[in-house]
Short mmCIF file of C-alpha atoms in Angstrom, two decimals:
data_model
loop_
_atom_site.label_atom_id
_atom_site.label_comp_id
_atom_site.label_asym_id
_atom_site.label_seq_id
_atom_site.Cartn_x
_atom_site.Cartn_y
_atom_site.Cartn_z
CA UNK A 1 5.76 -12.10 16.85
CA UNK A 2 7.90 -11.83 13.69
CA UNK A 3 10.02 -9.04 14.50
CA UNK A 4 13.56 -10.08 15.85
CA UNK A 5 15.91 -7.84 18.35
CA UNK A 6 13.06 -6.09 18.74
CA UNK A 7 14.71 -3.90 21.63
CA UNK A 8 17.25 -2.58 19.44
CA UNK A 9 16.32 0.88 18.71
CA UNK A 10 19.09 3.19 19.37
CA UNK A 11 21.43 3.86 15.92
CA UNK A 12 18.86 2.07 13.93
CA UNK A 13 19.42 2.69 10.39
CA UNK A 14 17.02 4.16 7.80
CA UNK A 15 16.66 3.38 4.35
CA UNK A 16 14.36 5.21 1.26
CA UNK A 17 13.50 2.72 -1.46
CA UNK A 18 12.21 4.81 -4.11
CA UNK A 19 10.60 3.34 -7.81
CA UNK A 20 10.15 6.46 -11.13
CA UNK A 21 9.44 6.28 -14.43
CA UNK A 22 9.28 9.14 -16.65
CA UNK A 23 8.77 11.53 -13.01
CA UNK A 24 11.44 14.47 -14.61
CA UNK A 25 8.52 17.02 -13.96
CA UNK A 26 7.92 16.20 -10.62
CA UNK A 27 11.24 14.18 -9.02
CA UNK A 28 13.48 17.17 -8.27
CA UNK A 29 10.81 18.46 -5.53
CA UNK A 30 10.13 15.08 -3.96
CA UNK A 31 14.04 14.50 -3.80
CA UNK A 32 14.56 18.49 -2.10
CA UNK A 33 11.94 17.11 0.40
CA UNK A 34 13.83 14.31 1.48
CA UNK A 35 17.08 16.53 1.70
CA UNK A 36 15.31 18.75 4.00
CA UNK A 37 14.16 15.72 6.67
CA UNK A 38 14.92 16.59 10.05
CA UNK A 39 16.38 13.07 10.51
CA UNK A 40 17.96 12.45 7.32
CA UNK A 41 17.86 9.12 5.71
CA UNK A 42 21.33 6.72 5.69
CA UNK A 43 20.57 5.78 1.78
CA UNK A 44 18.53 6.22 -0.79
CA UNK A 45 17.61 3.24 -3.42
CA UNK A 46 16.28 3.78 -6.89
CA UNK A 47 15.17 2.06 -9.21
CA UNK A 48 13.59 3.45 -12.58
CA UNK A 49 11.67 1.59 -14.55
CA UNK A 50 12.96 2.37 -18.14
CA UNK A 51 12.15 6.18 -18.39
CA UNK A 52 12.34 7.47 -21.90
CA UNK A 53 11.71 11.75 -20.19
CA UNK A 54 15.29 12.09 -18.76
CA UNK A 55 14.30 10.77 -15.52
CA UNK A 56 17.78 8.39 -15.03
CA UNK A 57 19.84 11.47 -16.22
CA UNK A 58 18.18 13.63 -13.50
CA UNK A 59 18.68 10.91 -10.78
CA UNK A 60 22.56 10.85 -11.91
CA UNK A 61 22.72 14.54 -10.67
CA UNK A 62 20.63 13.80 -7.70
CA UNK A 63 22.85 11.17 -6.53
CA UNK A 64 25.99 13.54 -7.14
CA UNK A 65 24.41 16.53 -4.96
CA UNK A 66 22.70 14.04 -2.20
CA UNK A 67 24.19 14.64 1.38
CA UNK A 68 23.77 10.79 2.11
CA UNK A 69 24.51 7.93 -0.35
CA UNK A 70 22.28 7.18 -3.77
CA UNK A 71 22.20 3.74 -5.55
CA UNK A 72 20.33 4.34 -9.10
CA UNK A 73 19.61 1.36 -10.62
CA UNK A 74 18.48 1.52 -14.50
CA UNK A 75 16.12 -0.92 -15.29
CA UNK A 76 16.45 -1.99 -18.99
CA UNK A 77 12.50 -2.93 -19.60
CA UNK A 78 9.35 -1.48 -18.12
CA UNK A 79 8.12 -4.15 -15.70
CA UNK A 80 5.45 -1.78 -13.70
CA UNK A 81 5.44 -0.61 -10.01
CA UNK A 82 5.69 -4.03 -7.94
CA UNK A 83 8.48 -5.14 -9.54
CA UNK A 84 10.20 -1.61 -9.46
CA UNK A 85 9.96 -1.41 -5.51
CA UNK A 86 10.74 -5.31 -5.27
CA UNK A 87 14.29 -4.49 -7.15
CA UNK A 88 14.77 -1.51 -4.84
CA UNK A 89 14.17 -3.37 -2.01
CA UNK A 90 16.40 -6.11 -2.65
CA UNK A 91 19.41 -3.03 -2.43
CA UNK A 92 18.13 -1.17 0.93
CA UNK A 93 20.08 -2.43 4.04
CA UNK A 94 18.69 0.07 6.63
CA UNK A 95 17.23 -1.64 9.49
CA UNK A 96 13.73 0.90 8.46
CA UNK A 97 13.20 0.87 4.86
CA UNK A 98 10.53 3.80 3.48
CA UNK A 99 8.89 3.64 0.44
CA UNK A 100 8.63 6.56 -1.76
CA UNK A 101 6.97 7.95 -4.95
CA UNK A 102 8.48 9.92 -7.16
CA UNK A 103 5.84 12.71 -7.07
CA UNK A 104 4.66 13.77 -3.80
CA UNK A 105 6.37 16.03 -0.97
CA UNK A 106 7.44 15.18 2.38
CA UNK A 107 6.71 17.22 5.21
CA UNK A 108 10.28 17.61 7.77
CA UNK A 109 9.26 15.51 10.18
CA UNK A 110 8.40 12.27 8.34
CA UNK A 111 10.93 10.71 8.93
CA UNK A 112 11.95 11.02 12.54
CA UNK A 113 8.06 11.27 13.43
CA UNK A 114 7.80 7.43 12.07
CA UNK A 115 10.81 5.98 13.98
CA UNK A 116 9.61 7.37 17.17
CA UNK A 117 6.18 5.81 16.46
CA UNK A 118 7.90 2.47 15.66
CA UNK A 119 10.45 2.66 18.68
CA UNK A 120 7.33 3.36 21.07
CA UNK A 121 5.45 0.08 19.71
CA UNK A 122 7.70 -2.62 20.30
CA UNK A 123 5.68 -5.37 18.49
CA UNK A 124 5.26 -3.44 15.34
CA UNK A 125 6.41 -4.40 11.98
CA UNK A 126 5.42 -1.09 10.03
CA UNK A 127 3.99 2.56 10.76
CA UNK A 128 2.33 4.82 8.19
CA UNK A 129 0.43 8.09 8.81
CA UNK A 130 -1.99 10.16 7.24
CA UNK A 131 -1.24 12.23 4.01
CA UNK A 132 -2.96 15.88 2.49
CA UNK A 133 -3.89 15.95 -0.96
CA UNK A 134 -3.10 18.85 -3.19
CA UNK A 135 -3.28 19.85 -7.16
CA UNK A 136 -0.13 21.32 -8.63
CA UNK A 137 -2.82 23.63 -10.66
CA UNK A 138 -5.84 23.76 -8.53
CA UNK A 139 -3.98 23.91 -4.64
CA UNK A 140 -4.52 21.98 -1.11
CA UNK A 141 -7.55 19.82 -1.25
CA UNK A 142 -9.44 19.41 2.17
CA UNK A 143 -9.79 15.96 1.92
CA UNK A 144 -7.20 13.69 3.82
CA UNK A 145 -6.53 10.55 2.50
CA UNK A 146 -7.47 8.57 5.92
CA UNK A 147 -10.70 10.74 5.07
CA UNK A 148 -10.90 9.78 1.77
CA UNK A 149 -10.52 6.48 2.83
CA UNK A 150 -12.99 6.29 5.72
CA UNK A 151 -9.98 5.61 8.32
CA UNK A 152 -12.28 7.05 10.67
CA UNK A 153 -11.41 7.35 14.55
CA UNK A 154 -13.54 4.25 15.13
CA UNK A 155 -11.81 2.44 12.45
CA UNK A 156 -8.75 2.92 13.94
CA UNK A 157 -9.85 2.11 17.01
CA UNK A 158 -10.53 -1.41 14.96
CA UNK A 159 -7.42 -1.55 13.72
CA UNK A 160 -5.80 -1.17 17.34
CA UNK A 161 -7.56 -4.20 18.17
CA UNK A 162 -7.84 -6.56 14.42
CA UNK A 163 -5.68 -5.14 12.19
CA UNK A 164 -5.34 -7.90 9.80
CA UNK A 165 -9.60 -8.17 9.79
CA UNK A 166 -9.84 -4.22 9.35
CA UNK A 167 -7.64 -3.83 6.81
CA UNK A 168 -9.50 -7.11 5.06
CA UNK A 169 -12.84 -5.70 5.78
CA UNK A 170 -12.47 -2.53 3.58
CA UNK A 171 -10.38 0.06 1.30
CA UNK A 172 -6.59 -0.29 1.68
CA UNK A 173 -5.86 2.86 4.16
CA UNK A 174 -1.81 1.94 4.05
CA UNK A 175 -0.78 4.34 1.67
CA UNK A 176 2.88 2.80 0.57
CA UNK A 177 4.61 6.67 0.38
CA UNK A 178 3.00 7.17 3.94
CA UNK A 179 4.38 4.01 5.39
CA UNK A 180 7.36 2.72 6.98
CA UNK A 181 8.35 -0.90 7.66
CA UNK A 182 11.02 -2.75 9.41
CA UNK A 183 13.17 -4.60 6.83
CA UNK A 184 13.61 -7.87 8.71
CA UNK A 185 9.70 -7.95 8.40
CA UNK A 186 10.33 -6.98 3.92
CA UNK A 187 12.82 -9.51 3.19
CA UNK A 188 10.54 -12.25 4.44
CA UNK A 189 7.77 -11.96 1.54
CA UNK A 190 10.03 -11.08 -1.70
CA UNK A 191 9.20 -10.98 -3.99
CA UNK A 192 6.37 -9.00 -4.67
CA UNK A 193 4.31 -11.60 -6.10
CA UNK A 194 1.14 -9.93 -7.20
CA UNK A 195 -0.07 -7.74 -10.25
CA UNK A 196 -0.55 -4.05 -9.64
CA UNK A 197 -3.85 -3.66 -10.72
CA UNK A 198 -5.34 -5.62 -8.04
CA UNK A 199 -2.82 -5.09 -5.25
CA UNK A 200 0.03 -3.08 -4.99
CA UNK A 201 3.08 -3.05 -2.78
CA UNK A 202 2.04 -1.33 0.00
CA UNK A 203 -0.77 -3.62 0.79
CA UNK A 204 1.41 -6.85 -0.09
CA UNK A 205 3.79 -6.35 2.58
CA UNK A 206 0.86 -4.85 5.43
CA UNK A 207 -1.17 -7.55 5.14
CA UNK A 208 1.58 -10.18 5.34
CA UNK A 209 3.26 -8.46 8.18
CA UNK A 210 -0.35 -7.81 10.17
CA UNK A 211 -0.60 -11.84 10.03
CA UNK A 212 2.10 -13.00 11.26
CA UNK A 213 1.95 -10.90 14.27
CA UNK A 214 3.58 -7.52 13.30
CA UNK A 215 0.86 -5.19 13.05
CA UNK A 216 1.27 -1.67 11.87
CA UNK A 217 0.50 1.29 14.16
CA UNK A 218 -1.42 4.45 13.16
CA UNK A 219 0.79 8.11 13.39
CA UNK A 220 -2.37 10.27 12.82
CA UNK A 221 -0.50 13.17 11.70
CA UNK A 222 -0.41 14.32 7.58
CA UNK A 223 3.40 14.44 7.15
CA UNK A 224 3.23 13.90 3.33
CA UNK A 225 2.06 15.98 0.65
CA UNK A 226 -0.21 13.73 -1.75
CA UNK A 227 0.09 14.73 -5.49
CA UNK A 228 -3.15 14.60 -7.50
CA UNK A 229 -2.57 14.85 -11.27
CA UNK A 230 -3.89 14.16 -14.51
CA UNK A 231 -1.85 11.21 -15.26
CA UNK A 232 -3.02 9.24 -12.23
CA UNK A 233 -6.64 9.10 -13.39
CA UNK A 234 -7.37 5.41 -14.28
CA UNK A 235 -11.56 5.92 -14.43
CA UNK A 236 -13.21 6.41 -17.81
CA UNK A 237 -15.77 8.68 -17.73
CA UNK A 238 -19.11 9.37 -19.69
CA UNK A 239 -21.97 7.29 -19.99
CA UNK A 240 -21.80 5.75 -23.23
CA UNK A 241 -22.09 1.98 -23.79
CA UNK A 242 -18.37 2.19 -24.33
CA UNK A 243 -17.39 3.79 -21.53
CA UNK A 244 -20.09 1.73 -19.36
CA UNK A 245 -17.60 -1.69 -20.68
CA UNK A 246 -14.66 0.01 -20.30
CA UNK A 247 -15.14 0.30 -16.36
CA UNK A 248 -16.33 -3.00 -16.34
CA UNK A 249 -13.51 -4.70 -17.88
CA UNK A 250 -11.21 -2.77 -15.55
CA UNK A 251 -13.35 -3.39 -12.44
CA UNK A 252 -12.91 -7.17 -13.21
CA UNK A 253 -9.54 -6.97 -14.04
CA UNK A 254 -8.85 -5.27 -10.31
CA UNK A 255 -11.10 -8.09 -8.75
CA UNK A 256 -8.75 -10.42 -10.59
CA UNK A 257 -6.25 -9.42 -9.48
CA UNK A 258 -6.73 -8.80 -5.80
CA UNK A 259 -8.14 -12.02 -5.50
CA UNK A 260 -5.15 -13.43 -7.20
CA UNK A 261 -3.03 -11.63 -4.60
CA UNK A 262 -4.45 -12.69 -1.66
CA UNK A 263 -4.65 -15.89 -2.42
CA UNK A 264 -0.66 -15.54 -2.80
CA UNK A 265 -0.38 -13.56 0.59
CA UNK A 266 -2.80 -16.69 2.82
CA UNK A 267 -0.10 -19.21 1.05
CA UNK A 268 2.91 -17.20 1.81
CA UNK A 269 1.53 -16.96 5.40
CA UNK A 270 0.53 -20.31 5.84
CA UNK A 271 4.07 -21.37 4.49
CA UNK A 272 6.01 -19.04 6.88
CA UNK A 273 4.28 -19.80 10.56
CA UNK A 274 4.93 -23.57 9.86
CA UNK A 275 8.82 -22.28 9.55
CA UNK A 276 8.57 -20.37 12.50
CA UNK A 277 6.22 -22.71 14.31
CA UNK A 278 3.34 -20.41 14.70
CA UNK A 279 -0.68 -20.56 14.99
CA UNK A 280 -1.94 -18.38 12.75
CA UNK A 281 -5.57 -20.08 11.89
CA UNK A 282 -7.16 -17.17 12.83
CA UNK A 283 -5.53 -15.24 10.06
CA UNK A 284 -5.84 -17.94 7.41
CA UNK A 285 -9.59 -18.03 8.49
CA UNK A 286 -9.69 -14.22 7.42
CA UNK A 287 -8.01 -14.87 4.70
CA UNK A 288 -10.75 -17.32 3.76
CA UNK A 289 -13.46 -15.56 4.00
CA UNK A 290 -12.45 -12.37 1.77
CA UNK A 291 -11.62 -14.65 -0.85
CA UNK A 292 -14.83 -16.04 -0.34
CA UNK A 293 -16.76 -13.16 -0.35
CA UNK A 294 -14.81 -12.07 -3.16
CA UNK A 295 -15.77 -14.89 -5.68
CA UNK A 296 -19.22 -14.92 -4.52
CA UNK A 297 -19.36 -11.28 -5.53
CA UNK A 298 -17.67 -11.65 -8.38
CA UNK A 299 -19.96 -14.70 -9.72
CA UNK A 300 -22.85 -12.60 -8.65
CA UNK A 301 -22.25 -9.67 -10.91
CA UNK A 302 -20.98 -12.08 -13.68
CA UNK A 303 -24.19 -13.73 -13.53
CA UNK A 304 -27.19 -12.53 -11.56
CA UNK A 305 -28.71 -15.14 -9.28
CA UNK A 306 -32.22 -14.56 -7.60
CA UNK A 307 -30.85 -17.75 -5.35
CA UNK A 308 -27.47 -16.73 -4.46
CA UNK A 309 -28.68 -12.76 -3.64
CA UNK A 310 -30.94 -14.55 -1.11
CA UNK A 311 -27.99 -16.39 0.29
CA UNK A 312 -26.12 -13.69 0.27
CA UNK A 313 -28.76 -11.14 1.61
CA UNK A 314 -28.53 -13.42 5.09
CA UNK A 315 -25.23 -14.28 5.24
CA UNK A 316 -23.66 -11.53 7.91
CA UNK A 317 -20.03 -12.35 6.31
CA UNK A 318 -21.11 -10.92 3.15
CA UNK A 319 -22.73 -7.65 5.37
CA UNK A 320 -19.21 -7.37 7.58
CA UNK A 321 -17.45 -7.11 4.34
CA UNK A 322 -19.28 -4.94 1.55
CA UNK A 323 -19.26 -1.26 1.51
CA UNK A 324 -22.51 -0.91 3.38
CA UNK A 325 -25.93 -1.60 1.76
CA UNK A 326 -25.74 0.45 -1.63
CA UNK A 327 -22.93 -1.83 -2.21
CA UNK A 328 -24.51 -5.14 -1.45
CA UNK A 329 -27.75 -3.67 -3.45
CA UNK A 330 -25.04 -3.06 -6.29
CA UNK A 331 -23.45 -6.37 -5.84
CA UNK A 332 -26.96 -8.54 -6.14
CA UNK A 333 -28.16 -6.43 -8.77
CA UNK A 334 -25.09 -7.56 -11.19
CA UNK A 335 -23.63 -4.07 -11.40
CA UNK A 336 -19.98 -3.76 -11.53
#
């Protein structure tokens, strides 16, 4: 396993590692939430990412009203989410390091709810639990985002068992302001080496963790508030030719990149059990095969093939790893 002194769990200390730019409207009411944890964190570590709203001003005052200490550290250029939470990280010396957005609301509990999940798996390198949705205009959506994300029962059932091959086999369901890691299992895989667009933090450090041996457990209950807003949306809509391009070149540019990134997460891997003198072939071979199916995918909808659908149609990695038959249909069909 890659966790050290993993029977240490008394006095354990708990760091927040927390990324904004331009969040003014939103920030203060995050921030109350984690004033009003039932287990407070021992720091909190900013880093904004070159707000022009008066985000870094309101952060000052945060830090001067905060019952527990607040680094704020001003980034000078905008250099996007991975790189924000990379800087943060570098700062956060808690033994537990959360990660948290700048817009969304904490329930009470999160906090001490996610250390007792971690101190009750041993072997664990990271919890993260379920989250509501809600609108500021429209309300509470009913939709959870496990739901949302088809983290079924069964699947986590799956996940108890292969997390590294469920979390490769579908939608990323380790939602980064849900989730909780040990730092000793952070420091190991920093920096963040990966562009946003195809994988983001959260995911980065999950699927590195998960294969070397420090999976994540599941805390099924919704102990963070999940903002929805207009200036998350990232899909064109409309059905011009346009608009048709648009999600195209943006659905290629996310294959890109996740491809990109877990090509960087097999080699970081690969690169860390020979340090530590571990077997982890079965986790390179899982690697493998996404990428695999990836590119084939990818080629496929670049370039229809009558021969490589047929391959593909009878090839049961392909079937394990596609969003069910619509998607394979989709995928052999050259539609992106």
């Amino acid at each position: 396993m890659l966790v050290t002194n993993v029977e240490r769990r008394v006095g354990e200390t708990v760091s927040v590692a927390m990324a904004t730019f331009n969040g003014v409207a939103y920030l203060a009411e995050q921030v109350d939430s984690l004033f009003r944890q039932t287990r407070l964190p021992d720091e909190l570590v900013i880093h904004d990412d070159a707000s022009t709203d008066g985000t870094p001003e309101l952060l000052r005052r945060i830090a001067l009203e905060a019952p527990f200490p607040v680094l704020v550290l001003e980034g000078a250029r905008n250099q996007g989410v991975n790189a924000s939470f990379g800087s943060a990280l570098k700062r956060c010396s808690g033994d537990v390091v959360f990660f948290c957005d700048q817009d969304d609301i904490w329930l009470p509990r999160k906090i001490e709810t996610c250390l007792l999940a971690l101190s009750r798996a041993p072997d664990a390198g990271f919890a993260f639990c379920d989250a509501s949705q809600f609108d500021s205009r429209r309300g509470e959506m009913e939709v959870s985002l496990w739901e949302l994300a088809r983290f079924s029962p069964r699947r986590q059932a799956a996940f108890r068992r292969d997390p590294l091959g469920t979390m490769l086999a579908g939608g990323n369901f380790v939602y980064g302001m849900a989730s909780a890691f040990r730092r000793e299992v952070l420091q190991h895989f920093l920096p963040i080496e990966c562009d946003p667009v195809g994988m983001t933090h959260d995911t980065w450090f999950a699927l590195h963790a998960a294969a070397l041996g420090a999976p994540g457990v599941a805390v099924p209950e919704r102990l963070v508030r999940y903002r929805r807003h207009a200036s998350q949306a990232s899909v064109v809509l409309g059905g011009s030719a346009a608009a048709a391009e648009d999600r195209s070149r943006k659905a290629r540019a996310r294959a890109a990149g996740l491809i990109s990134g877990l090509r960087a997460v097999r080699r970081n891997v690969e690169g860390d059990a020979e340090r530590l003198g571990r077997d982890v072939t079965p986790s390179l071979a899982a690697f493998d095969r996404k990428i695999v199916f990836l590119e084939t995918r990818e080629a496929q909808r670049r370039q229809p093939s009558l021969t490589r659908a047929l391959r593909g149609i009878v090839d049961l990695n392909y079937w394990r790893l596609a969003s069910g038959p619509a998607s394979v249909l989709r995928d052999y069909r050259g539609v992106w």
